[in-house]
mmCIF file of C-alpha atoms in Angstrom:
data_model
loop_
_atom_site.group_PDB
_atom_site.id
_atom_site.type_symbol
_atom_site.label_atom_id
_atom_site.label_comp_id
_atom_site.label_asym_id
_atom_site.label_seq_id
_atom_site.Cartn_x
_atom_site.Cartn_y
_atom_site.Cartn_z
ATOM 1 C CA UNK A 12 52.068 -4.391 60.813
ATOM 2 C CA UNK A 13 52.596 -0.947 59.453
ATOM 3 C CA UNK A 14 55.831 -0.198 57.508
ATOM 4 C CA UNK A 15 57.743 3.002 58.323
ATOM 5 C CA UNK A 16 57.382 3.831 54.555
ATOM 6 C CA UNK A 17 53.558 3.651 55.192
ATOM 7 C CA UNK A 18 53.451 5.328 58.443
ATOM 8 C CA UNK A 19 55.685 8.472 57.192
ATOM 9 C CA UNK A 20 53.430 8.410 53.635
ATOM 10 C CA UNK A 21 50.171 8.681 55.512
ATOM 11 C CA UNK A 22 51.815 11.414 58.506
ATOM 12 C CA UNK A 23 52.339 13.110 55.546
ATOM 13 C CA UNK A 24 49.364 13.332 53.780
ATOM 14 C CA UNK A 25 47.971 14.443 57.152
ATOM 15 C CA UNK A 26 50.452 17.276 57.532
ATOM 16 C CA UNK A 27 49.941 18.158 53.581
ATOM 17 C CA UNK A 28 45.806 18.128 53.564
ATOM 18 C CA UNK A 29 46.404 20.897 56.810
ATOM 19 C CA UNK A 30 47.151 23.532 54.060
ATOM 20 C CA UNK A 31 50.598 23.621 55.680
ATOM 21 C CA UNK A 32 52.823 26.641 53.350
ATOM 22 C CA UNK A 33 54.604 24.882 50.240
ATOM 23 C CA UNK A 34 57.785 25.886 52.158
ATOM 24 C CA UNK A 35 57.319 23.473 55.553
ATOM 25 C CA UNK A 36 56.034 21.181 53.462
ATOM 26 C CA UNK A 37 59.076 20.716 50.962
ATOM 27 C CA UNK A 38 61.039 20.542 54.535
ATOM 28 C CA UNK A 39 59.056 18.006 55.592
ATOM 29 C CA UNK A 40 59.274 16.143 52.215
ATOM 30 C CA UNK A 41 63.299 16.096 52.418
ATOM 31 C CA UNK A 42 63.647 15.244 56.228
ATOM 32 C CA UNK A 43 60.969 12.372 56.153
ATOM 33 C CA UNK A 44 63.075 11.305 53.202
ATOM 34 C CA UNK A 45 66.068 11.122 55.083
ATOM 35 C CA UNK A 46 64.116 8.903 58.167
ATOM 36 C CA UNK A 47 63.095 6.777 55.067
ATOM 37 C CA UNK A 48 66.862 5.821 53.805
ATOM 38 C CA UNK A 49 67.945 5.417 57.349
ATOM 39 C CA UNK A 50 65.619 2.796 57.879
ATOM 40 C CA UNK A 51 65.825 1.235 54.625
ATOM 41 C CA UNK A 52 69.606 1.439 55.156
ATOM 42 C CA UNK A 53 69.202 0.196 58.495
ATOM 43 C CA UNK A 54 66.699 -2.923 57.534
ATOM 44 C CA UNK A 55 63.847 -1.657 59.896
ATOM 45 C CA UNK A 56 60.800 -2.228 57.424
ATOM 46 C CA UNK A 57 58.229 -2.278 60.153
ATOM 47 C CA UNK A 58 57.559 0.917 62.514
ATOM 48 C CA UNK A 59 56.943 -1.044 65.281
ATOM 49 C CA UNK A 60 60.478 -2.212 65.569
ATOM 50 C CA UNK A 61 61.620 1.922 65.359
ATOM 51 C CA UNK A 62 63.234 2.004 68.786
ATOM 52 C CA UNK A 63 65.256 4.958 71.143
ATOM 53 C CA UNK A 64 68.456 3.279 69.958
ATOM 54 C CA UNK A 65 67.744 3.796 65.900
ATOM 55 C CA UNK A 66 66.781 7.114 66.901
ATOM 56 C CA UNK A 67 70.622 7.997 68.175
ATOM 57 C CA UNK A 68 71.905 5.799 65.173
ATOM 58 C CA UNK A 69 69.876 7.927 62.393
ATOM 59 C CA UNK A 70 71.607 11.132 64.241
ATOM 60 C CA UNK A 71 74.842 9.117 64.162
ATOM 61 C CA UNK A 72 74.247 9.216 60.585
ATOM 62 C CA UNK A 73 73.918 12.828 60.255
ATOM 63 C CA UNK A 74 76.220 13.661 61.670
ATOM 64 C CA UNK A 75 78.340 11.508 59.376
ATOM 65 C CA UNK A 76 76.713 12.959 56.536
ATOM 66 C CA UNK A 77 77.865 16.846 58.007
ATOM 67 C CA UNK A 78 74.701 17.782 58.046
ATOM 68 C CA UNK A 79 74.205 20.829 60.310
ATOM 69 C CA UNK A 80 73.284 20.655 63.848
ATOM 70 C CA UNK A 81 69.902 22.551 63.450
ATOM 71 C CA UNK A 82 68.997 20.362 60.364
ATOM 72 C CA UNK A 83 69.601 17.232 62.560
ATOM 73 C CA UNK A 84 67.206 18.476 65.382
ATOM 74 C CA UNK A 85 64.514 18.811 62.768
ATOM 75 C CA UNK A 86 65.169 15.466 61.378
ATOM 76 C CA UNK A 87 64.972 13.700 65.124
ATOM 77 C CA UNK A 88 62.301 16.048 66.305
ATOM 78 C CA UNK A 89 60.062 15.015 63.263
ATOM 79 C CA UNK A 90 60.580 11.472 63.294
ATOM 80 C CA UNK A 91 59.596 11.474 67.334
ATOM 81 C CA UNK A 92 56.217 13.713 65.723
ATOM 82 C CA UNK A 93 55.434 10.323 63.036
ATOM 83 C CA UNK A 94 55.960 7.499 65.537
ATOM 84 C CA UNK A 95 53.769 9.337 68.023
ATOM 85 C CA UNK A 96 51.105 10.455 65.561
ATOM 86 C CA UNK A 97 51.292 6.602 64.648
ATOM 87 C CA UNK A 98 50.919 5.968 68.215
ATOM 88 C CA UNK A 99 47.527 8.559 68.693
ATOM 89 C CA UNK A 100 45.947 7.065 65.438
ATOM 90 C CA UNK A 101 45.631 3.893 66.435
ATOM 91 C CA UNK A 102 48.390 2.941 64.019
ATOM 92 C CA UNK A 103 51.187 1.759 66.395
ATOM 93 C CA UNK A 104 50.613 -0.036 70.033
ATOM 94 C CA UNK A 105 52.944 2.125 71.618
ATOM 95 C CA UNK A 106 54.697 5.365 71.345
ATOM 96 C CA UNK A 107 58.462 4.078 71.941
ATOM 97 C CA UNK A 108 60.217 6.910 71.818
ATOM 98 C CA UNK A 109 58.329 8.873 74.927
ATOM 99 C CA UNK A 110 60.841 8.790 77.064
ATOM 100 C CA UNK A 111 63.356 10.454 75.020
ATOM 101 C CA UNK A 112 64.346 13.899 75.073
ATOM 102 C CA UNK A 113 66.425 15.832 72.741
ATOM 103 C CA UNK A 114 69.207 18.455 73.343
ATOM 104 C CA UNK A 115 68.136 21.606 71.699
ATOM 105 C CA UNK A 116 70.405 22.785 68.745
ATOM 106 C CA UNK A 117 72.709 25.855 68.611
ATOM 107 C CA UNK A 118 72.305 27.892 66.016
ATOM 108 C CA UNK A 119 75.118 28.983 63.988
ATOM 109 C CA UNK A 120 75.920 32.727 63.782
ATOM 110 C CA UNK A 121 74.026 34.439 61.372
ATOM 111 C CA UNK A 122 75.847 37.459 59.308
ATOM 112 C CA UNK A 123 74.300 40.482 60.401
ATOM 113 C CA UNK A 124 74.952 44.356 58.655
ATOM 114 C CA UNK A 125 76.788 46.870 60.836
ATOM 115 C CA UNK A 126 74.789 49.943 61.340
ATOM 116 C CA UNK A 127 76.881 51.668 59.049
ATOM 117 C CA UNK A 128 76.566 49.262 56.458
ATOM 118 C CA UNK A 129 72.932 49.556 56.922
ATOM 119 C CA UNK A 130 73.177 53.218 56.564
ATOM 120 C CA UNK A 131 75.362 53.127 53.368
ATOM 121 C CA UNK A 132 72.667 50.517 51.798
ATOM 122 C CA UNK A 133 69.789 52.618 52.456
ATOM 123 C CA UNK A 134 72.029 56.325 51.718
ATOM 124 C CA UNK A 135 72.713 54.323 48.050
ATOM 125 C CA UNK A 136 69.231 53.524 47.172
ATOM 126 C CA UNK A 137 66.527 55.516 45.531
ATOM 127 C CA UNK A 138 62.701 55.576 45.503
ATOM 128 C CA UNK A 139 60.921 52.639 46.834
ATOM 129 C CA UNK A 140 63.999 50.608 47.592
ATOM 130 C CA UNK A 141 65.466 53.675 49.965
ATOM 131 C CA UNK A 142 62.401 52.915 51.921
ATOM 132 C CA UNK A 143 62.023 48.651 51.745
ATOM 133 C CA UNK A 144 65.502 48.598 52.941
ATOM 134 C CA UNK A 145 64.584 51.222 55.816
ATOM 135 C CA UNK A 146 61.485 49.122 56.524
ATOM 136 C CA UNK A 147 63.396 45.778 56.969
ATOM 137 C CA UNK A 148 66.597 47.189 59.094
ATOM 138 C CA UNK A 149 64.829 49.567 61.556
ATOM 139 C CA UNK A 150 61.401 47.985 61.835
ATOM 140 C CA UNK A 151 62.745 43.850 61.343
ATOM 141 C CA UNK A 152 60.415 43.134 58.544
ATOM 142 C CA UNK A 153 61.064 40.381 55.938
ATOM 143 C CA UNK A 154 61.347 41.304 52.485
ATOM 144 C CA UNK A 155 57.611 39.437 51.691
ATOM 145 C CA UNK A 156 55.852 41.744 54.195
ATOM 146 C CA UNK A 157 57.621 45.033 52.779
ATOM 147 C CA UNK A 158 56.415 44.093 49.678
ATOM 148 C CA UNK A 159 52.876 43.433 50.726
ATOM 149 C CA UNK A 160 52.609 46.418 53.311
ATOM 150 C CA UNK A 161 49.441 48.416 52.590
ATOM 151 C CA UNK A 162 48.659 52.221 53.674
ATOM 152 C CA UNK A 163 46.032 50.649 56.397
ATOM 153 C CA UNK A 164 49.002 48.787 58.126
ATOM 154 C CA UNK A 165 49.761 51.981 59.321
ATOM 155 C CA UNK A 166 48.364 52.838 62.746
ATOM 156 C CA UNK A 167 48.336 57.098 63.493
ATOM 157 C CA UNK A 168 48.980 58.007 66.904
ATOM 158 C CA UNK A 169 48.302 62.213 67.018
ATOM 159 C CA UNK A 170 48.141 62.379 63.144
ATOM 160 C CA UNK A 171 51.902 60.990 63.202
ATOM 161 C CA UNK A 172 53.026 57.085 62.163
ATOM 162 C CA UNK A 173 53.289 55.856 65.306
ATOM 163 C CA UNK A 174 52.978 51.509 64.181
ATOM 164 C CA UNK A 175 52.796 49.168 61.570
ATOM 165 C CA UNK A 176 50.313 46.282 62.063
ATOM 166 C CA UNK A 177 52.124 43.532 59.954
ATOM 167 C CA UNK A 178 49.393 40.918 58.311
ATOM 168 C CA UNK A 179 50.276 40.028 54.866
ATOM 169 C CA UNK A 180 54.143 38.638 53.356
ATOM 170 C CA UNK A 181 55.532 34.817 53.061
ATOM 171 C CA UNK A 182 54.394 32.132 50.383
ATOM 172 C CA UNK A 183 50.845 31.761 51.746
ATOM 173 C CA UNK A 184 50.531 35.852 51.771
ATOM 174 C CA UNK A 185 50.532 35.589 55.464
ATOM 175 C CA UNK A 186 52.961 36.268 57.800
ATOM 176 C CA UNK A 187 56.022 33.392 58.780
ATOM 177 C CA UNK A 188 53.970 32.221 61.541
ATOM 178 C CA UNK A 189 50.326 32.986 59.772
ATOM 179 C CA UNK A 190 49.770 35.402 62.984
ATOM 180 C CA UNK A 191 49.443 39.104 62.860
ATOM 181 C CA UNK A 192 52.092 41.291 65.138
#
């Protein structure tokens, strides 16, 4: 007898007390908000009576709200993620939405700097910015790991610079996917 306002509330809290960075969890904040008004909109007050077909209707309705393709994938692929956690907790009798599978997003096209445009940023700047903007076109680091790049992330090979071991940058002070590269 679980309400879907219960069930995303406590999936929540679960995600939250996981230390998850402040950044996935305002994301997951704003798209469980959206599953929310759906089903409030949409008079489904219990989360046992979430089916496949409100599933495609909550898309329906992001789509109708032009909200972009990638942001709708999240939305679906997180509200599959509650109903099953529901499901693995004891929560729910059943995970209902099993059987479906979701087309993955395309991404839109991302603006991208010519190499010549690169060149003229990093020909413009002086000092430490000549080299951050170096850093980020040539060896594809984010701005957040530039700026927390120590001298011991630099591995020698023959006395030379040869890598950068990448550790620290983001929110959390770790890297976007809290890994090392």
């Amino acid at each position: 007898t679980i309400t879907v306002d219960e069930l995303i509330d406590r999936y929540f809290e679960a995600v939250r007390v996981k230390n998850v960075s402040p950044k996935t969890e305002a994301k997951y904040q704003t798209d469980l908000a959206k599953l929310k008004e759906f089903c409030s909109k949409a008079g489904i007050t219990l989360a046992r009576r979430f089916s496949d077909e409100d599933l495609f209707r909550l898309r329906q309705a992001l789509v109708k709200q032009d909200y972009a393709p990638k942001t709708i994938q999240g939305v679906l692929f997180l509200a599959k993620q509650v109903f099953k956690w529901g499901w693995r907790k004891g929560l729910l009798r059943d995970y209902r939405l099993a059987s479906v599978s979701l087309p993955k997003a395309k991404s839109s096209p991302q603006p991208c700097f010519s190499t010549a445009q690169v060149e003229s940023l990093i020909e413009a700047a002086t000092g430490e910015r000549k080299t951050a903007f170096a850093l980020m076109a040539y060896a594809g680091l984010r701005i957040g790991e530039v700026e927390q790049l120590r001298w011991e992330d630099i591995r020698y090979r023959q006395g030379r610079p040869a890598m950068l071991h990448i550790r620290r940058g983001g929110a959390s002070g770790t890297p976007k996917d809290k890994e090392g590269r």
